[in-house]
Coordinates of C-alpha atoms in Angstrom, one line a residue:
X26 CA 64.4 -43.6 114.3
X27 CA 62.1 -40.9 114.4
X28 CA 60.9 -40.2 110.6
X29 CA 59.6 -37.4 109.5
X30 CA 56.4 -36.1 107.8
X31 CA 56.1 -32.8 105.8
X32 CA 52.4 -32.2 104.8
X33 CA 50.8 -29.5 103.1
X34 CA 47.5 -28.4 102.2
X35 CA 45.7 -27.1 98.7
X36 CA 42.2 -26.7 98.2
X37 CA 40.6 -24.4 95.8
X38 CA 40.2 -20.5 96.2
X39 CA 37.4 -18.1 95.4
X40 CA 37.7 -16.5 92.0
X41 CA 36.6 -13.3 93.4
X42 CA 35.9 -11.2 96.4
X43 CA 32.4 -12.5 98.1
X44 CA 29.9 -9.7 98.2
X45 CA 28.9 -8.5 101.8
X46 CA 26.7 -10.4 103.3
X47 CA 27.2 -13.7 101.3
X48 CA 27.8 -17.0 103.6
X49 CA 31.6 -17.4 103.5
X50 CA 33.2 -19.3 100.7
X51 CA 33.9 -23.1 101.2
X52 CA 36.6 -25.0 99.2
X53 CA 34.9 -28.0 97.2
X54 CA 37.9 -30.5 98.1
X55 CA 40.8 -30.3 100.3
X56 CA 44.0 -32.2 100.1
X57 CA 46.7 -32.8 102.7
X58 CA 49.6 -34.3 101.3
X59 CA 53.4 -35.0 101.6
X60 CA 56.5 -36.9 102.4
X61 CA 57.9 -38.8 105.1
X62 CA 61.5 -40.0 104.8
X63 CA 64.3 -40.6 107.4
X64 CA 66.3 -37.3 108.7
X65 CA 69.6 -38.2 106.6
X66 CA 67.5 -38.4 103.5
X67 CA 65.8 -34.9 104.5
X68 CA 69.1 -33.2 105.3
X69 CA 70.3 -34.1 101.4
X70 CA 67.0 -32.8 100.0
X71 CA 67.4 -29.6 102.2
X72 CA 70.9 -29.0 100.9
X73 CA 70.3 -29.5 97.3
X74 CA 67.1 -27.9 97.0
X75 CA 68.3 -24.8 98.7
X76 CA 71.1 -24.7 96.4
X77 CA 68.7 -25.0 93.5
X78 CA 66.0 -22.3 94.4
X79 CA 69.1 -20.0 95.0
X80 CA 71.0 -21.0 91.5
X81 CA 67.7 -19.8 89.6
X82 CA 66.5 -17.0 92.1
X83 CA 63.5 -18.6 93.4
X84 CA 62.6 -18.2 97.3
X85 CA 60.8 -21.1 97.6
X86 CA 59.0 -23.7 95.3
X87 CA 55.3 -23.4 95.1
X88 CA 53.4 -25.5 92.4
X89 CA 50.2 -23.6 92.3
X90 CA 52.4 -20.3 91.4
X91 CA 54.7 -22.3 89.2
X92 CA 51.9 -23.9 87.4
X93 CA 50.1 -20.6 86.6
X94 CA 53.4 -18.8 86.1
X95 CA 52.2 -16.1 89.1
X96 CA 54.1 -14.4 91.8
X97 CA 57.7 -14.9 91.5
X98 CA 57.4 -17.4 88.6
X99 CA 55.5 -14.5 86.4
X100 CA 57.6 -14.0 83.6
X101 CA 59.4 -17.5 83.6
X102 CA 58.8 -19.1 80.0
X103 CA 56.6 -22.6 80.3
X104 CA 60.0 -24.6 79.1
X105 CA 61.9 -23.0 81.9
X106 CA 59.2 -23.8 84.8
X107 CA 59.0 -27.4 83.3
X108 CA 62.9 -27.6 83.6
X109 CA 62.8 -26.2 87.1
X110 CA 60.0 -28.5 88.3
X111 CA 61.9 -31.8 87.3
X112 CA 65.0 -30.4 88.5
X113 CA 63.2 -30.4 92.3
X114 CA 61.7 -33.7 91.3
X115 CA 64.9 -35.2 90.6
X116 CA 66.3 -33.8 94.0
X117 CA 63.3 -36.3 95.6
X118 CA 63.3 -39.3 93.5
X119 CA 67.0 -39.7 94.0
X120 CA 66.4 -40.4 97.5
X121 CA 64.4 -43.4 95.8
X122 CA 62.6 -45.3 98.9
X123 CA 63.9 -43.4 101.7
X124 CA 61.2 -41.0 101.0
X125 CA 57.3 -42.2 100.6
X126 CA 54.6 -39.9 99.0
X127 CA 51.1 -39.8 101.0
X128 CA 48.2 -38.0 100.5
X129 CA 44.5 -37.5 101.1
X130 CA 41.5 -35.6 99.4
X131 CA 38.1 -35.1 100.0
X132 CA 35.4 -33.6 98.2
X133 CA 33.5 -31.2 100.4
X134 CA 29.9 -31.1 98.6
X135 CA 29.7 -34.6 98.9
X136 CA 30.8 -34.9 102.9
X137 CA 28.3 -32.1 103.3
X138 CA 25.5 -33.5 101.2
X139 CA 25.7 -37.2 102.5
X140 CA 26.8 -37.4 106.3
X141 CA 24.4 -36.1 108.7
X142 CA 25.2 -32.7 110.9
X143 CA 25.8 -34.8 114.0
X144 CA 28.2 -37.0 111.9
X145 CA 30.0 -33.9 110.8
X146 CA 30.6 -32.9 114.5
X147 CA 32.3 -36.4 115.0
X148 CA 34.6 -36.4 111.6
X149 CA 35.6 -32.8 111.9
X150 CA 36.4 -29.9 109.3
X151 CA 37.4 -31.3 105.8
X152 CA 40.9 -30.4 106.4
X153 CA 40.8 -32.2 109.6
X154 CA 39.8 -35.5 108.3
X155 CA 42.3 -35.4 105.7
X156 CA 45.3 -34.7 108.3
X157 CA 43.8 -37.5 110.5
X158 CA 43.6 -39.8 107.7
X159 CA 47.6 -38.9 106.5
X160 CA 48.5 -39.6 110.1
X161 CA 46.8 -42.9 110.6
X162 CA 48.1 -44.5 107.2
X163 CA 51.7 -43.2 107.6
X164 CA 51.1 -44.8 111.4
X165 CA 49.5 -47.9 109.6
X166 CA 52.5 -48.4 107.1
X167 CA 55.4 -48.0 109.9
X168 CA 53.3 -50.7 112.2
X169 CA 53.7 -53.3 109.5
X170 CA 57.1 -55.2 109.8
X171 CA 56.7 -56.2 106.0
X172 CA 57.6 -52.6 104.7
X173 CA 61.1 -53.2 106.7
X174 CA 60.2 -50.9 110.0
X175 CA 61.6 -51.8 113.3
X176 CA 59.0 -51.9 116.6
X177 CA 60.6 -48.7 118.0
X178 CA 60.6 -46.6 114.8
X179 CA 57.9 -43.6 115.4
X180 CA 57.4 -40.5 113.1
X181 CA 57.4 -37.0 113.8
X182 CA 55.0 -34.6 111.6
X183 CA 55.8 -31.1 110.4
X184 CA 52.5 -29.3 108.8
X185 CA 52.8 -25.7 107.3
X186 CA 51.2 -22.9 109.2
X187 CA 47.5 -22.5 108.5
X188 CA 44.1 -21.6 110.4
X189 CA 43.5 -25.5 111.6
X190 CA 47.2 -26.0 112.5
X191 CA 46.0 -25.7 116.4
X192 CA 43.3 -28.2 116.1
X193 CA 45.4 -30.6 113.8
X194 CA 48.2 -30.6 116.5
X195 CA 45.4 -31.2 119.3
X196 CA 44.3 -34.0 117.1
X197 CA 47.8 -35.3 116.8
X198 CA 48.2 -35.5 120.5
X199 CA 45.0 -36.8 121.2
X200 CA 45.5 -39.8 119.0
X201 CA 49.1 -40.3 120.5
X202 CA 47.8 -40.5 123.9
X203 CA 44.5 -42.5 123.3
X204 CA 44.7 -46.1 124.7
X205 CA 42.2 -47.0 122.0
X206 CA 44.5 -46.0 118.7
X207 CA 46.5 -48.9 118.4
X208 CA 48.9 -47.5 116.4
X209 CA 49.5 -44.9 119.3
X210 CA 53.2 -45.8 120.2
X211 CA 54.3 -44.6 116.5
X212 CA 53.7 -41.2 117.1
X213 CA 56.1 -38.7 118.3
X214 CA 55.8 -35.0 117.7
X215 CA 53.8 -32.5 115.6
X216 CA 54.4 -28.8 115.2
X217 CA 53.3 -26.3 112.9
X218 CA 56.1 -24.2 110.5
X219 CA 56.8 -22.2 107.6
X220 CA 58.3 -23.5 104.3
X221 CA 60.9 -21.0 103.9
X222 CA 62.4 -22.7 107.2
X223 CA 61.8 -26.2 106.4
X224 CA 62.1 -27.2 102.6
X225 CA 60.2 -30.2 103.3
X226 CA 56.8 -28.3 103.1
X227 CA 57.9 -27.3 99.7
X228 CA 58.4 -30.7 98.8
X229 CA 54.9 -31.5 100.1
X230 CA 53.5 -29.0 98.5
X231 CA 54.0 -30.8 95.3
X232 CA 52.1 -34.0 96.6
X233 CA 49.0 -31.7 97.8
X234 CA 48.7 -29.9 94.6
X235 CA 49.2 -32.8 92.4
X236 CA 46.7 -34.8 94.3
X237 CA 44.1 -31.8 94.4
X238 CA 44.7 -31.7 89.9
X239 CA 44.5 -35.7 90.3
X240 CA 40.7 -35.0 92.2
X241 CA 39.7 -32.1 89.6
X242 CA 40.7 -34.4 86.8
X243 CA 38.9 -37.2 88.0
X244 CA 35.6 -35.3 88.3
X245 CA 35.7 -34.3 84.7
X246 CA 36.4 -37.8 83.3
X247 CA 40.4 -37.6 83.3
X248 CA 41.5 -40.9 84.5
X249 CA 45.2 -40.2 83.9
X250 CA 47.5 -39.0 86.3
X251 CA 49.8 -36.4 85.6
X252 CA 53.2 -37.2 84.5
X253 CA 55.0 -34.9 87.6
X254 CA 53.0 -37.5 90.0
X255 CA 53.3 -40.6 88.0
X256 CA 57.5 -39.9 87.6
X257 CA 57.5 -40.9 91.3
X258 CA 56.3 -44.1 91.2
X259 CA 59.3 -46.3 90.0
X260 CA 61.2 -44.8 92.7
X261 CA 59.7 -42.8 95.4
X262 CA 56.2 -44.4 95.6
X263 CA 53.1 -43.0 96.5
X264 CA 49.9 -43.7 98.4
X265 CA 46.9 -41.8 98.2
X266 CA 43.2 -42.2 100.0
X267 CA 40.1 -40.1 98.8
X268 CA 36.8 -39.4 100.5
X269 CA 33.8 -39.5 97.8
X270 CA 30.2 -40.0 97.9
X271 CA 30.9 -43.7 97.5
X272 CA 32.7 -43.7 100.6
X273 CA 30.5 -41.4 103.0
X274 CA 27.5 -43.3 101.7
X275 CA 28.9 -46.8 102.6
X276 CA 30.6 -45.3 106.2
X277 CA 27.2 -42.7 107.1
X278 CA 25.4 -45.4 109.1
X279 CA 28.5 -46.3 111.0
X280 CA 29.4 -42.8 111.5
X281 CA 25.7 -42.1 112.7
X282 CA 25.6 -45.1 115.2
X283 CA 29.5 -45.1 116.8
X284 CA 30.0 -43.1 119.6
X285 CA 32.6 -40.2 119.3
X286 CA 33.5 -36.9 120.7
X287 CA 33.7 -33.6 118.2
X288 CA 36.7 -34.4 115.6
X289 CA 37.0 -37.8 117.2
X290 CA 35.8 -40.3 114.3
X291 CA 38.6 -41.8 112.3
X292 CA 38.4 -43.7 109.3
X293 CA 40.8 -44.9 106.3
X294 CA 38.8 -44.8 103.0
X295 CA 39.9 -46.7 99.8
X296 CA 43.2 -45.8 98.3
X297 CA 42.6 -43.1 95.4
X298 CA 45.8 -44.3 93.9
X299 CA 48.7 -46.5 94.9
X300 CA 52.4 -47.1 93.6
X301 CA 53.2 -50.1 92.0
X302 CA 55.2 -52.7 94.3
X303 CA 58.7 -53.7 93.5

């Protein structure tokens, strides 16, 4: 079977327009996250998701706009937005273990501070580090027979259109065609698309946004996982990875020492959070 991984990105944006002459804004953190599932599960999600959006007069689910009550969610009361979010999450949870959430986040300031310039060339842009990690994590899971997958199972990635999508697709096929990548046989295809065409990208936006909120909460001392994400654990499951200062300190010498082409260094960090088993 060929599974489908839909993935979106989330990052902090500048609060105001940058003055002329100042360096370009770089987000403090990036997240790439989404869901992987079988085609039949995604077909069911697509139908129910579109029906719900049509009933409430929303063109698409957009997590940050929904939480802030902006754009097409402007004027929608908090209680309405909570009910809508719960209804959409229920559609995903009803698929149970036929969908699984996955994400990777990175603190950009830790990356720039700890990893050398040569190391940053090897590891690549923060977005691409997260994308590579998600792909490797999914390939690793699909290769483990204890998770119920078969030797012939593979997955295709559908990522949202963004300024890194061309590089991300190149990275995917680089791993697929590399004899050194032991999970290469699990990789099928990789395409960029938009969330209006593929509902799975709207679902992926939920995971990316909630991981982003979790990362920023941890930096401010909040350890509790928001209910929207925590509510997935008993049914759908979730696995998140994080690149922070501790991880970078541990790997920096290996990054410098190991030969790698630009954007060719791939590592899976310790989990940010993991769903309970069973």
